[in-house]
PDB file of C-alpha atoms and ligand atoms in Angstrom:
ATOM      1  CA  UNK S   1       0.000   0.000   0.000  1.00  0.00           C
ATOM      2  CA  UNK S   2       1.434   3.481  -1.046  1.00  0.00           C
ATOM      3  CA  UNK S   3       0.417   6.083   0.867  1.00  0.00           C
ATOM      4  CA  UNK S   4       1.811   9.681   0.045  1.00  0.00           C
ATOM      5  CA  UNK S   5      -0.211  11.577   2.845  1.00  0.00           C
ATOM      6  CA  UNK S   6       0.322  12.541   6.342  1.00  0.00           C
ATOM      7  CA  UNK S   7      -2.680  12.348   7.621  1.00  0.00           C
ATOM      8  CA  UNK S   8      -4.150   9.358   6.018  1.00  0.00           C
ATOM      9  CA  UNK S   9      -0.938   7.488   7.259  1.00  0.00           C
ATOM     10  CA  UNK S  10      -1.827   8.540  10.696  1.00  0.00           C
ATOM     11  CA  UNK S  11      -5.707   7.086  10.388  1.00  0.00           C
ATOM     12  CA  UNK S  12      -4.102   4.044   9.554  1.00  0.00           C
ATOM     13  CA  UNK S  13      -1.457   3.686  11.916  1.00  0.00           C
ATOM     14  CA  UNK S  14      -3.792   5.176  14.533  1.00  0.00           C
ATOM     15  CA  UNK S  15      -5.840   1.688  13.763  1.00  0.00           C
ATOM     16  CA  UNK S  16      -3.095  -0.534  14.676  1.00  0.00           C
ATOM     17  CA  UNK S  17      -1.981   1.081  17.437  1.00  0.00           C
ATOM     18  CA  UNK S  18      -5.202   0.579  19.481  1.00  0.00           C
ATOM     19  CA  UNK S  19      -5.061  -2.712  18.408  1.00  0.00           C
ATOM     20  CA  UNK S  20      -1.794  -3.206  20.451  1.00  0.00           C
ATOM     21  CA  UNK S  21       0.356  -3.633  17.063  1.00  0.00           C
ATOM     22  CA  UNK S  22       4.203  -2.375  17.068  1.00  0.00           C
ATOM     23  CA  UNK S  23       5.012  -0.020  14.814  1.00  0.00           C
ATOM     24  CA  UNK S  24       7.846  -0.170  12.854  1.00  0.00           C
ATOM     25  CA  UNK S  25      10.016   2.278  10.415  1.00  0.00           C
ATOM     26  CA  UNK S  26      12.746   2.006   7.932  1.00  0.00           C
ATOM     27  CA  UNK S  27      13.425   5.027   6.698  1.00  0.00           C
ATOM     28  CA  UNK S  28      14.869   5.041   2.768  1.00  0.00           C
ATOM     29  CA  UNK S  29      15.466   7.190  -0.254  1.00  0.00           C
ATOM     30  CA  UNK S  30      14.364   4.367  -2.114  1.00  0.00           C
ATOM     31  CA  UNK S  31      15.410   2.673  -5.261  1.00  0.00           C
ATOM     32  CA  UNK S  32      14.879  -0.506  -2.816  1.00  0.00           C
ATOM     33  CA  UNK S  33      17.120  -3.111  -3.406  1.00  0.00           C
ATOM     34  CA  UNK S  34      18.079  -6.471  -0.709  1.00  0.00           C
ATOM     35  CA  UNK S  35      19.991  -4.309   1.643  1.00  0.00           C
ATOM     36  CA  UNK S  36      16.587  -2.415   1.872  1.00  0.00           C
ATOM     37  CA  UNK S  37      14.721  -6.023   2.260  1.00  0.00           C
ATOM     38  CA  UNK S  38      17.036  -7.436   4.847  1.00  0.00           C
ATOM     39  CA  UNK S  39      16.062  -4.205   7.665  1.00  0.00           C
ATOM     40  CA  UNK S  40      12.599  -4.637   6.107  1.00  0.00           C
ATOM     41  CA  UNK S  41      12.660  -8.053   7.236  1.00  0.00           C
ATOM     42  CA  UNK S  42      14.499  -7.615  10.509  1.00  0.00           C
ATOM     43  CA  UNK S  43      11.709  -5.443  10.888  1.00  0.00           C
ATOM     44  CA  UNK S  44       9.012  -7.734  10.615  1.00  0.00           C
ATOM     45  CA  UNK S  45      10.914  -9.779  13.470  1.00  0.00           C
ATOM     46  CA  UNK S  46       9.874  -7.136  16.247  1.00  0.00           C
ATOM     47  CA  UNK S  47       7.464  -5.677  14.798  1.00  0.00           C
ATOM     48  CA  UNK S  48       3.772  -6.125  13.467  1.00  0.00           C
ATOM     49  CA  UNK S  49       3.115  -3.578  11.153  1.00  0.00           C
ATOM     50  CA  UNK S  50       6.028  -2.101   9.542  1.00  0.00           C
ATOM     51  CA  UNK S  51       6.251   1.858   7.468  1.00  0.00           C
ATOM     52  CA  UNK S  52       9.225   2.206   4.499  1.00  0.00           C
ATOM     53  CA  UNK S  53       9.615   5.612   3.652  1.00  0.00           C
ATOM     54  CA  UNK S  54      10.952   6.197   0.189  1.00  0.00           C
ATOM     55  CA  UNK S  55      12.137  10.176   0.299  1.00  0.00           C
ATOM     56  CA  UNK S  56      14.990  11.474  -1.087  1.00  0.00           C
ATOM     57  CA  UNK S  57      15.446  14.054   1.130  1.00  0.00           C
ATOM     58  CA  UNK S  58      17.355  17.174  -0.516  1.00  0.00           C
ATOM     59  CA  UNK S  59      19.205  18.731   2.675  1.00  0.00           C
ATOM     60  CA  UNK S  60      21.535  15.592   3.175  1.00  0.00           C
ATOM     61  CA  UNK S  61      23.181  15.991  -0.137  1.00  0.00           C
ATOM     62  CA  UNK S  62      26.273  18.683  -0.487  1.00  0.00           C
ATOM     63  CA  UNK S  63      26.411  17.120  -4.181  1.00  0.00           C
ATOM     64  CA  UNK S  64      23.618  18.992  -6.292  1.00  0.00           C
ATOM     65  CA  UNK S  65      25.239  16.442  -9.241  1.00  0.00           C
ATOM     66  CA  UNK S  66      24.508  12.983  -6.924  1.00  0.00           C
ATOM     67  CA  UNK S  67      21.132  14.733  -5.417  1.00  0.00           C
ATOM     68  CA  UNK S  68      19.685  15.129  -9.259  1.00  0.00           C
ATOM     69  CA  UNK S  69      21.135  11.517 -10.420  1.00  0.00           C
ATOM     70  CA  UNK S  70      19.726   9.722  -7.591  1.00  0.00           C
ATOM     71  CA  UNK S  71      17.497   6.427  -8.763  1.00  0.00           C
ATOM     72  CA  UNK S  72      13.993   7.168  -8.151  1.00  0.00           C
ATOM     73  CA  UNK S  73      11.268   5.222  -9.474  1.00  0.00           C
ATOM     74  CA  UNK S  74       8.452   4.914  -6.918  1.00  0.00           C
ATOM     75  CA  UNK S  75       6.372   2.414  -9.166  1.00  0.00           C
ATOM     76  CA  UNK S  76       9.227   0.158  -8.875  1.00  0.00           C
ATOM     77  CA  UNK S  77       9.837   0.132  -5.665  1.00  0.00           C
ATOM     78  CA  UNK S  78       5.845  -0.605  -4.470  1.00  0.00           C
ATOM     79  CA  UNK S  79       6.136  -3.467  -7.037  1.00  0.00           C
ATOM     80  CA  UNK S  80       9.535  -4.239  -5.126  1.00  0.00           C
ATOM     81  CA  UNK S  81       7.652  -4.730  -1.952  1.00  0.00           C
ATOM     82  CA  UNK S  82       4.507  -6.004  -3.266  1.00  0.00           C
ATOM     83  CA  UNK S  83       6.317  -9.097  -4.384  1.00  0.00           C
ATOM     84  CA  UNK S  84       8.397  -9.513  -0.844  1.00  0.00           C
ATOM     85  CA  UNK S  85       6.388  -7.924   1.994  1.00  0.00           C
ATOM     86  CA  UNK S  86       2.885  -6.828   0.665  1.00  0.00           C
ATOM     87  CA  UNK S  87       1.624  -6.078   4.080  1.00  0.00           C
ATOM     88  CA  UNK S  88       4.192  -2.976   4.124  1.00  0.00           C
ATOM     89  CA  UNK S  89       3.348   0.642   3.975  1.00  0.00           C
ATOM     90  CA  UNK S  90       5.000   2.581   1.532  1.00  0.00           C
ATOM     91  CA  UNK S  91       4.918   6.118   2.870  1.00  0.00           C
ATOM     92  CA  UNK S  92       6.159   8.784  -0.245  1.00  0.00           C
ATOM     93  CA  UNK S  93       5.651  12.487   1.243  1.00  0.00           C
ATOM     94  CA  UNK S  94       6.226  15.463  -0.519  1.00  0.00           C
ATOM     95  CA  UNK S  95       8.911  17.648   0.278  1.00  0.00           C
ATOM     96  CA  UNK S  96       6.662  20.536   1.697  1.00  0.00           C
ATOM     97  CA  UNK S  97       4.844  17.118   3.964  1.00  0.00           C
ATOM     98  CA  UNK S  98       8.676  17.171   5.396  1.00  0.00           C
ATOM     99  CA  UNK S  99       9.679  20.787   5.462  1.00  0.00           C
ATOM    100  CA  UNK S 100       7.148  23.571   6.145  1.00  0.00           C
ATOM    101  CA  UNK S 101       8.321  27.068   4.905  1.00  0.00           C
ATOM    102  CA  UNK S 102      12.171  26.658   3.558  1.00  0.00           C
ATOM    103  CA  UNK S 103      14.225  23.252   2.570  1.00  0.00           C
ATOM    104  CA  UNK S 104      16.899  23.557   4.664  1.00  0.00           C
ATOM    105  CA  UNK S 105      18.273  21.725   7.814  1.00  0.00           C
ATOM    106  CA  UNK S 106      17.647  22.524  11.431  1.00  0.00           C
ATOM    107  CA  UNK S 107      21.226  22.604  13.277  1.00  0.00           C
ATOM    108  CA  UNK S 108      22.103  19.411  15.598  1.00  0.00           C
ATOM    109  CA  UNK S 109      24.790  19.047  17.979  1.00  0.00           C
ATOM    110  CA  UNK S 110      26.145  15.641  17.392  1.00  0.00           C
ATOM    111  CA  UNK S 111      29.262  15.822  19.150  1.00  0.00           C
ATOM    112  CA  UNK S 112      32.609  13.666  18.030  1.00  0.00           C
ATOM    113  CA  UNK S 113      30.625  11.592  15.864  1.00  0.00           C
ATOM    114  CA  UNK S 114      30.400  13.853  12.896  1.00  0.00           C
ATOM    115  CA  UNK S 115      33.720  15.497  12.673  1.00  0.00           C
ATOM    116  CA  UNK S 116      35.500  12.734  10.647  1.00  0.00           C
ATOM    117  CA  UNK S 117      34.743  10.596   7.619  1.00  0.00           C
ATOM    118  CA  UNK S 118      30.946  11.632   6.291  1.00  0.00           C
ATOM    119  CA  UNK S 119      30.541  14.344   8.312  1.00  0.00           C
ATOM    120  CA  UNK S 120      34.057  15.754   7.309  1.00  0.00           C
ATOM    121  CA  UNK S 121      33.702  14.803   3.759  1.00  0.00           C
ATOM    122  CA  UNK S 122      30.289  15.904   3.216  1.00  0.00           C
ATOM    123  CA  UNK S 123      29.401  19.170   4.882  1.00  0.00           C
ATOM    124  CA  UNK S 124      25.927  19.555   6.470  1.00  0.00           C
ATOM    125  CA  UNK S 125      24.952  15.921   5.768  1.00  0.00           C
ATOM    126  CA  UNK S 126      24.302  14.572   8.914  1.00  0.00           C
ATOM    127  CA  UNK S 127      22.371  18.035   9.990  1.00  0.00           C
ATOM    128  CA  UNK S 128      19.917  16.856   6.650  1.00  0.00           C
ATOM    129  CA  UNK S 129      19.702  13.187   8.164  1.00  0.00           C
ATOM    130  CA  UNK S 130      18.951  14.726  11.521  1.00  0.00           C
ATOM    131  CA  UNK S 131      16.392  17.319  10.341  1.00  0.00           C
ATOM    132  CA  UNK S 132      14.599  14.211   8.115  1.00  0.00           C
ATOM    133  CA  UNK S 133      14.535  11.645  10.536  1.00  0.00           C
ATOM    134  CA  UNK S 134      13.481  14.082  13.137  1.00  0.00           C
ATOM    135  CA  UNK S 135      10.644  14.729  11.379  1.00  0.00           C
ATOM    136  CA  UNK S 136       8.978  11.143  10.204  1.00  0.00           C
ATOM    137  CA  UNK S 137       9.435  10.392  13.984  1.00  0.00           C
ATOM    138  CA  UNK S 138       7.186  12.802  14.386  1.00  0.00           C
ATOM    139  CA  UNK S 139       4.833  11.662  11.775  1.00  0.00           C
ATOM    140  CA  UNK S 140       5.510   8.028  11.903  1.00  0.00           C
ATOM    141  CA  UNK S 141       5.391   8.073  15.562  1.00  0.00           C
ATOM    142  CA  UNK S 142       7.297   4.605  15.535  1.00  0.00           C
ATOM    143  CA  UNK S 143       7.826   1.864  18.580  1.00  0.00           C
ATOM    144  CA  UNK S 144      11.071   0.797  16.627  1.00  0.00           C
ATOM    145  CA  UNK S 145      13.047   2.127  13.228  1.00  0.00           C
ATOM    146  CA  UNK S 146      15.444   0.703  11.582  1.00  0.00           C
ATOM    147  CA  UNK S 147      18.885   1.247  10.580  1.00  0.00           C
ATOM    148  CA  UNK S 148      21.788  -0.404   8.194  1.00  0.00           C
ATOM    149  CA  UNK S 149      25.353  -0.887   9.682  1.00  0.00           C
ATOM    150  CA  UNK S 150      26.150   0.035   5.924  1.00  0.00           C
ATOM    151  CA  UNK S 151      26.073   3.309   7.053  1.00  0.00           C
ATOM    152  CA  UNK S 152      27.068   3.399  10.640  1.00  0.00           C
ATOM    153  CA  UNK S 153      28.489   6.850  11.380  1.00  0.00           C
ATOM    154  CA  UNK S 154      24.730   7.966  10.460  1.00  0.00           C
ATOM    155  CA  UNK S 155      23.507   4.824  12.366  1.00  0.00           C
ATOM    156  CA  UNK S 156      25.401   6.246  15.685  1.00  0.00           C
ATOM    157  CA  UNK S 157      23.914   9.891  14.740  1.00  0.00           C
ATOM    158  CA  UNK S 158      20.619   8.298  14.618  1.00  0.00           C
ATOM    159  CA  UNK S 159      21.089   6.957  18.172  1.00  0.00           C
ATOM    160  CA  UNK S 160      22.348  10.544  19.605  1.00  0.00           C
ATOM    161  CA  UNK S 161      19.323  12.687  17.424  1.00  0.00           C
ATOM    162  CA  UNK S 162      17.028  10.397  19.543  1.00  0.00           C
ATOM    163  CA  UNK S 163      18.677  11.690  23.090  1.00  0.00           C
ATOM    164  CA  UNK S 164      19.054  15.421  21.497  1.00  0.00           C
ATOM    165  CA  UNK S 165      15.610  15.229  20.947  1.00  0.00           C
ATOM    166  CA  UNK S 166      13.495  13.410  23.380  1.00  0.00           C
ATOM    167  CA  UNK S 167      11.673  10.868  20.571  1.00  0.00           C
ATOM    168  CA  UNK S 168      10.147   8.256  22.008  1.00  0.00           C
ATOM    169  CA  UNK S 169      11.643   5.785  19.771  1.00  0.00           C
ATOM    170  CA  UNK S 170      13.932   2.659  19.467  1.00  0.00           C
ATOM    171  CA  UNK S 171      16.808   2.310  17.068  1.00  0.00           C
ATOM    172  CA  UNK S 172      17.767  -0.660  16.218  1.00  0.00           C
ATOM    173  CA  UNK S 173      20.672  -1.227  14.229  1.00  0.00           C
ATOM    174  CA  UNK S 174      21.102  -4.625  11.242  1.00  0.00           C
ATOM    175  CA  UNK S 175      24.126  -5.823   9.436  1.00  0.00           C
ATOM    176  CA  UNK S 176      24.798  -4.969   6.230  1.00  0.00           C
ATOM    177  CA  UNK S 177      23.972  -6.854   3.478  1.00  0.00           C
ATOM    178  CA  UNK S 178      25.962  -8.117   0.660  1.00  0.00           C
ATOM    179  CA  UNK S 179      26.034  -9.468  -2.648  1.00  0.00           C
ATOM    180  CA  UNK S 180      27.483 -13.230  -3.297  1.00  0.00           C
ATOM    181  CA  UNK S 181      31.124 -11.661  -3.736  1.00  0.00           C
ATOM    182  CA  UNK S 182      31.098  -9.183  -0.769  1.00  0.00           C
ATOM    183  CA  UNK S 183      30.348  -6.081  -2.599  1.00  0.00           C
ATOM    184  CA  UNK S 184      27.784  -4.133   0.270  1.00  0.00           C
ATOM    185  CA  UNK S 185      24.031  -3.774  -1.736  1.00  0.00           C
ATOM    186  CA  UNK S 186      23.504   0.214  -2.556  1.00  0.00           C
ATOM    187  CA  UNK S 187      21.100   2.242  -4.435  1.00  0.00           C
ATOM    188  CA  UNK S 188      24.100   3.773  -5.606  1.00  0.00           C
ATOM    189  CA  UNK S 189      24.985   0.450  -7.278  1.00  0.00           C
ATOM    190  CA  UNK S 190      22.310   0.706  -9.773  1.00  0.00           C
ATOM    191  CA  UNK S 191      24.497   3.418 -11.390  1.00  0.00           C
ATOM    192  CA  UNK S 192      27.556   0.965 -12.135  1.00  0.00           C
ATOM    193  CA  UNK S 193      28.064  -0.752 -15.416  1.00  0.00           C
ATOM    194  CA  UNK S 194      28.639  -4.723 -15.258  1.00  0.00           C
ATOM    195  CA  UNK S 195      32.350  -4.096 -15.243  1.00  0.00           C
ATOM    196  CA  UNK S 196      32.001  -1.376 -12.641  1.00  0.00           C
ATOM    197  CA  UNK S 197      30.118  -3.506 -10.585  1.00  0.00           C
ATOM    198  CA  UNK S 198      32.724  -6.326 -10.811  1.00  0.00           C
ATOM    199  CA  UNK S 199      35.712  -3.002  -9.769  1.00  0.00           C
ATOM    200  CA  UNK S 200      33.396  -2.381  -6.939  1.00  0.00           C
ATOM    201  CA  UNK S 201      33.903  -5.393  -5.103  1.00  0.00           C
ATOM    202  CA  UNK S 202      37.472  -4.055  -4.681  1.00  0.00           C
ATOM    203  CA  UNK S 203      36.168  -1.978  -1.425  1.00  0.00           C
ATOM    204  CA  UNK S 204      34.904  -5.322   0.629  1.00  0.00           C
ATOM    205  CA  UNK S 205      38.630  -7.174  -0.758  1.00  0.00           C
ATOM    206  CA  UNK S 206      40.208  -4.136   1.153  1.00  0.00           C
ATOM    207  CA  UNK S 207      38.235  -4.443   4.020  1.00  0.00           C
ATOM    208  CA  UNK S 208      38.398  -7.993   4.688  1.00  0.00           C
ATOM    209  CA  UNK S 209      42.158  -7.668   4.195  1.00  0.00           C
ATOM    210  CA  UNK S 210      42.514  -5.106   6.802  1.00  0.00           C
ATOM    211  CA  UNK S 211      40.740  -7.167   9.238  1.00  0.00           C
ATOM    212  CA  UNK S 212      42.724  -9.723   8.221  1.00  0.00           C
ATOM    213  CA  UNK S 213      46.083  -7.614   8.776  1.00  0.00           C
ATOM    214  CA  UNK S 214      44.536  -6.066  11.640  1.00  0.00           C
ATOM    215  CA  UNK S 215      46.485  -7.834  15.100  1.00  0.00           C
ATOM    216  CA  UNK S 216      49.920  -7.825  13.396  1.00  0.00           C
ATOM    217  CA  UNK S 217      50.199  -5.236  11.331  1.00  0.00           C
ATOM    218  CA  UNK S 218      50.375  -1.386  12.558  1.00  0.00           C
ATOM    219  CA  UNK S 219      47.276   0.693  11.827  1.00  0.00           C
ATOM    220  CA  UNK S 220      50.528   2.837   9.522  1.00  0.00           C
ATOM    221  CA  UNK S 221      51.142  -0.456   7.543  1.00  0.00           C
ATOM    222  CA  UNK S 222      47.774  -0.638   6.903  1.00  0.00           C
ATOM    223  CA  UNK S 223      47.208   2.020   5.969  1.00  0.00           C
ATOM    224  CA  UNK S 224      50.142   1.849   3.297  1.00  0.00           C
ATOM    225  CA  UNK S 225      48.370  -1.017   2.555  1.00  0.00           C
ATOM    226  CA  UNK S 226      45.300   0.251   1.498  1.00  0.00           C
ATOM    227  CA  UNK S 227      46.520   3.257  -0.275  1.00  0.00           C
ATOM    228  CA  UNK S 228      48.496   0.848  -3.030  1.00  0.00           C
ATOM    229  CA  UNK S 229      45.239  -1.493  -3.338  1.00  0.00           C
ATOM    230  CA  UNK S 230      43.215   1.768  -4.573  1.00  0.00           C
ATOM    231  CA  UNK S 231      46.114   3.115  -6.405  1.00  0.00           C
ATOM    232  CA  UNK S 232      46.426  -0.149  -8.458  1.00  0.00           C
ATOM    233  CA  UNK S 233      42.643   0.917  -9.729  1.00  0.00           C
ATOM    234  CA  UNK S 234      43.015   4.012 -11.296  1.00  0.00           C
ATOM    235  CA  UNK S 235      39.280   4.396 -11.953  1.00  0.00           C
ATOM    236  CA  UNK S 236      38.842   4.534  -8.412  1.00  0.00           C
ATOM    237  CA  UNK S 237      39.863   7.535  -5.987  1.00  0.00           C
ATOM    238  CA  UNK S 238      39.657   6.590  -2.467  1.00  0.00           C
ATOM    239  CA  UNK S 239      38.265   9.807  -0.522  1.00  0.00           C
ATOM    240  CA  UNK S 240      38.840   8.293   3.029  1.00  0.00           C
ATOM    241  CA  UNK S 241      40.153   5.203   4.865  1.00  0.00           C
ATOM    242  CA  UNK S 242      40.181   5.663   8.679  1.00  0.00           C
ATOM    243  CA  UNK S 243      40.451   2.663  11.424  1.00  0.00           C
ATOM    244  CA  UNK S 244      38.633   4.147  13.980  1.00  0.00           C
ATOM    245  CA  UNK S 245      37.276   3.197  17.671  1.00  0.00           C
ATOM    246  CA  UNK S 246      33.813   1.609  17.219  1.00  0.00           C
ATOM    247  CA  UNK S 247      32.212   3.883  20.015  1.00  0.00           C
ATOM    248  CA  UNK S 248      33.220   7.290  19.189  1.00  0.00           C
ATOM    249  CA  UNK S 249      34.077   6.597  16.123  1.00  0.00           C
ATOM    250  CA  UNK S 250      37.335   9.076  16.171  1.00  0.00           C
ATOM    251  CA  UNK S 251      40.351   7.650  13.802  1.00  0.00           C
ATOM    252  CA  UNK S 252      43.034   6.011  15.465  1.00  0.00           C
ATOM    253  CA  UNK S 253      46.985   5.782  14.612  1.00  0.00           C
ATOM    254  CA  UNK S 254      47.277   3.045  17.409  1.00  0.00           C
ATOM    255  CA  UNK S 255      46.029   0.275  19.031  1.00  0.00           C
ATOM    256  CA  UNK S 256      44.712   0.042  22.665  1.00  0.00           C
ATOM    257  CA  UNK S 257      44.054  -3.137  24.486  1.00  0.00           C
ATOM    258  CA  UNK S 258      40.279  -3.919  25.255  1.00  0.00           C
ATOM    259  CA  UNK S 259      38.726  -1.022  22.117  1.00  0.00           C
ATOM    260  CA  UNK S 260      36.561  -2.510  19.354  1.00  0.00           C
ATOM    261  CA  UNK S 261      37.814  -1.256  16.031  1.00  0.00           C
ATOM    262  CA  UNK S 262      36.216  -0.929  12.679  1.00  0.00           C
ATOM    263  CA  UNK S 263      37.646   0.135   9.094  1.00  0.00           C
ATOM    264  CA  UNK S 264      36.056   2.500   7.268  1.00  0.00           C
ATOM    265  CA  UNK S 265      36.112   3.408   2.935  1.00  0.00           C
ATOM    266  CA  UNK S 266      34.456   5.885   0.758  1.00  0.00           C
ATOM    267  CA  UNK S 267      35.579   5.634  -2.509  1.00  0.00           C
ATOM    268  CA  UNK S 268      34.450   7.221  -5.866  1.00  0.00           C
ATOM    269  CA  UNK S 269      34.140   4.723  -9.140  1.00  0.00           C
ATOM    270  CA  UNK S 270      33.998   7.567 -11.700  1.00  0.00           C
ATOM    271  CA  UNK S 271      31.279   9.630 -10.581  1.00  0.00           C
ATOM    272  CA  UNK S 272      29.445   7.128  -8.149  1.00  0.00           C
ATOM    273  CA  UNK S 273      30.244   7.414  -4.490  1.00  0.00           C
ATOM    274  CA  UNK S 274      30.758   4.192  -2.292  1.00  0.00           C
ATOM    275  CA  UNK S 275      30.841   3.568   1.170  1.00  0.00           C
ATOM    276  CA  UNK S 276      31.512   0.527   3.549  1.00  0.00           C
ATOM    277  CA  UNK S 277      33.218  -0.623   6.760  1.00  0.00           C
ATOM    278  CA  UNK S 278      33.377  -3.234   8.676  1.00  0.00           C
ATOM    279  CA  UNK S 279      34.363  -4.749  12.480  1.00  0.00           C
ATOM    280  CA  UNK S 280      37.820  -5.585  12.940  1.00  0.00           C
ATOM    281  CA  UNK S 281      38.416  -7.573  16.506  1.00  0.00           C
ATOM    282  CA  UNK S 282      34.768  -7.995  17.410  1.00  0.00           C
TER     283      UNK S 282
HETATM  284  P1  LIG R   1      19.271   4.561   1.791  1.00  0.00           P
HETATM  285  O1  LIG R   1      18.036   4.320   0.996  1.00  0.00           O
HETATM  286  O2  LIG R   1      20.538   4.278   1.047  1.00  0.00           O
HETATM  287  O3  LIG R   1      19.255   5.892   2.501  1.00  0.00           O
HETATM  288  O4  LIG R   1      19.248   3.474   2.945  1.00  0.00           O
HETATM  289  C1  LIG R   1      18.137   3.328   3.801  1.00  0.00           C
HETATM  290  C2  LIG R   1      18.520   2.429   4.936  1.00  0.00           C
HETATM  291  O5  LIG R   1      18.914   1.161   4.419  1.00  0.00           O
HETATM  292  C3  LIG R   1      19.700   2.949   5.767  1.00  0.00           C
HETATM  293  O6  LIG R   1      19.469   2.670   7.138  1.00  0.00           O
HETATM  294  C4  LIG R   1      20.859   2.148   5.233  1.00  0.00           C
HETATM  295  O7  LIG R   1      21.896   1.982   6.164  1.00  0.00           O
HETATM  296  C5  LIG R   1      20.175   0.824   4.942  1.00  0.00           C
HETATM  297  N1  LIG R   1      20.933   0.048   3.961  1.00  0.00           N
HETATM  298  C6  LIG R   1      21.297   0.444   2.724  1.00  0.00           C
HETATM  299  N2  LIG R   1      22.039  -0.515   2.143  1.00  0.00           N
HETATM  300  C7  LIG R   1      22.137  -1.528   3.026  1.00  0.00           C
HETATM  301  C8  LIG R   1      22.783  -2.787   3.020  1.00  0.00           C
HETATM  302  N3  LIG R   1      23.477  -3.209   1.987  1.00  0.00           N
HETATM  303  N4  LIG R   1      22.674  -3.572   4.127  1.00  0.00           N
HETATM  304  C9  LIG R   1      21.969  -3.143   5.203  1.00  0.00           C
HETATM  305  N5  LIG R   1      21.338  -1.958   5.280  1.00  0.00           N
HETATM  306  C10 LIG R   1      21.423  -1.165   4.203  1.00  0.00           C
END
């Protein structure tokens, strides 16, 4: 069921709420694909009725290039979830459903967690996740919502907008999901050529070899490491690698005893941006 208004997604959710059902929401920009389906259907597992929005919101791109070349095709994407989940609410608001007045971000305080990697490399995006997410809460009004590892600098945000703002609402994080030769799923992926999409896989080779390299190497060596891999693919230009701690995510030259780490990539393949990580010692 697509439903593109606010208030006639509130009648309905207003129904299953006083019939005791848990709400749950995974928020998207669409162009669903199985990394979408896996949260969908870790979803399902605590929850009874379960919201996707599909919104590509325009405040959490600093790219007005990768904002306009974004895959959208809504049709799809209901036919998407018709065929695995047809009990799910598709919820497509308009922009001016999201922002009232101007389409611009409200100003968070995140802390430590944005200063490196997305929220270095991409200015203001994590104030556009924060001003989106702040507002389906508000709308959705979920028990749950649901969040990929994929992107776990924004999955930690997600956890500290919650506290900044009071919302009554659980976030639950799910492992990233990939295809049969590592490469993490993406909307972004759509994008790639055949050949491109064969390139890609480079990112998950370099991540499993950190982790790999990761007790007896130095975090330097790996980094060295690293470096040559990308540089050995010209048509790729690695933006960031960073080892950093798992909690505050702040990158790390070297080890401690007892910290979790996890290895982080973004990584253009001509004009397509790519991002990944993954846990190192845990
Ligand atoms: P997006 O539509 O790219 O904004 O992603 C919507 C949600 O799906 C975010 O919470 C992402 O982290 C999550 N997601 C995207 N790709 C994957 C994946 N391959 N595995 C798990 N979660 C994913």
């Amino acid at each position: 069921m697509v439903i593109n208004s606010k208030t006639s997604l509130q009648e309905t959710l207003e129904i299953a709420r006083k019939e005791g059902k848990i709400i749950g929401l995974v928020p998207t920009m669409g162009a669903l694909h199985d990394g979408h389906l896996s949260l969908i259907n870790f979803a399902y597992s605590h929850c009874d009725k379960v919201v996707v929005s599909v919104f590509v919101n325009p405040t959490q791109f600093n790219n007005a290039s990768d904002l306009e070349k974004y895959p959208r095709d809504v049709t799809k994407d209901a036919e998407f979830l018709r065929t695995h989940n047809p009990e799910t609410i598709i919820f497509t608001p308009e922009v001016s459903e999201i922002y009232s007045g101007k389409v611009e971000s409200e100003s968070f305080d995140f802390g430590s967690f944005v200063n490196y990697m997305e929220g270095e490399f991409r200015t203001g995006h994590f104030d556009g996740v924060g001003s989106v997410l702040k507002r389906l809460f508000e709308i959705v009004k979920p028990d749950k919502a649901f969040f990929g590892e994929k992107d776990y600098q924004q999955l930690l945000v997600v956890k500290k907008l919650v506290e900044i703002t009071g919302q009554d609402v659980e976030i639950i994080g799910c492992p990233t999901s990939r295809n049969e030769f590592g490469l993490a799923q993406s909307s972004r992926n759509f994008r790639l050529t055949d050949s491109e999409l064969k390139e890609a896989e480079l990112i998950y080779k370099a991540l499993s070899k950190v982790k790999k390299m990761f007790d007896t190497n130095s975090i330097k060596e790996i980094e060295n490491d690293v470096e040559k891999m990308f540089e050995a693919h010209p048509s790729f230009e690695l933006e960031y690698f960073s080892i950093v701690k798992e909690d505050d995510l702040i990158p790390t030259t070297n080890k401690e005893p007892k910290q979790k780490y996890r290895a982080f990539i973004a990584a253009f393949l001509g004009e397509v941006r790519l991002i990944d990580n993954m846990a190192l010692n845990y």
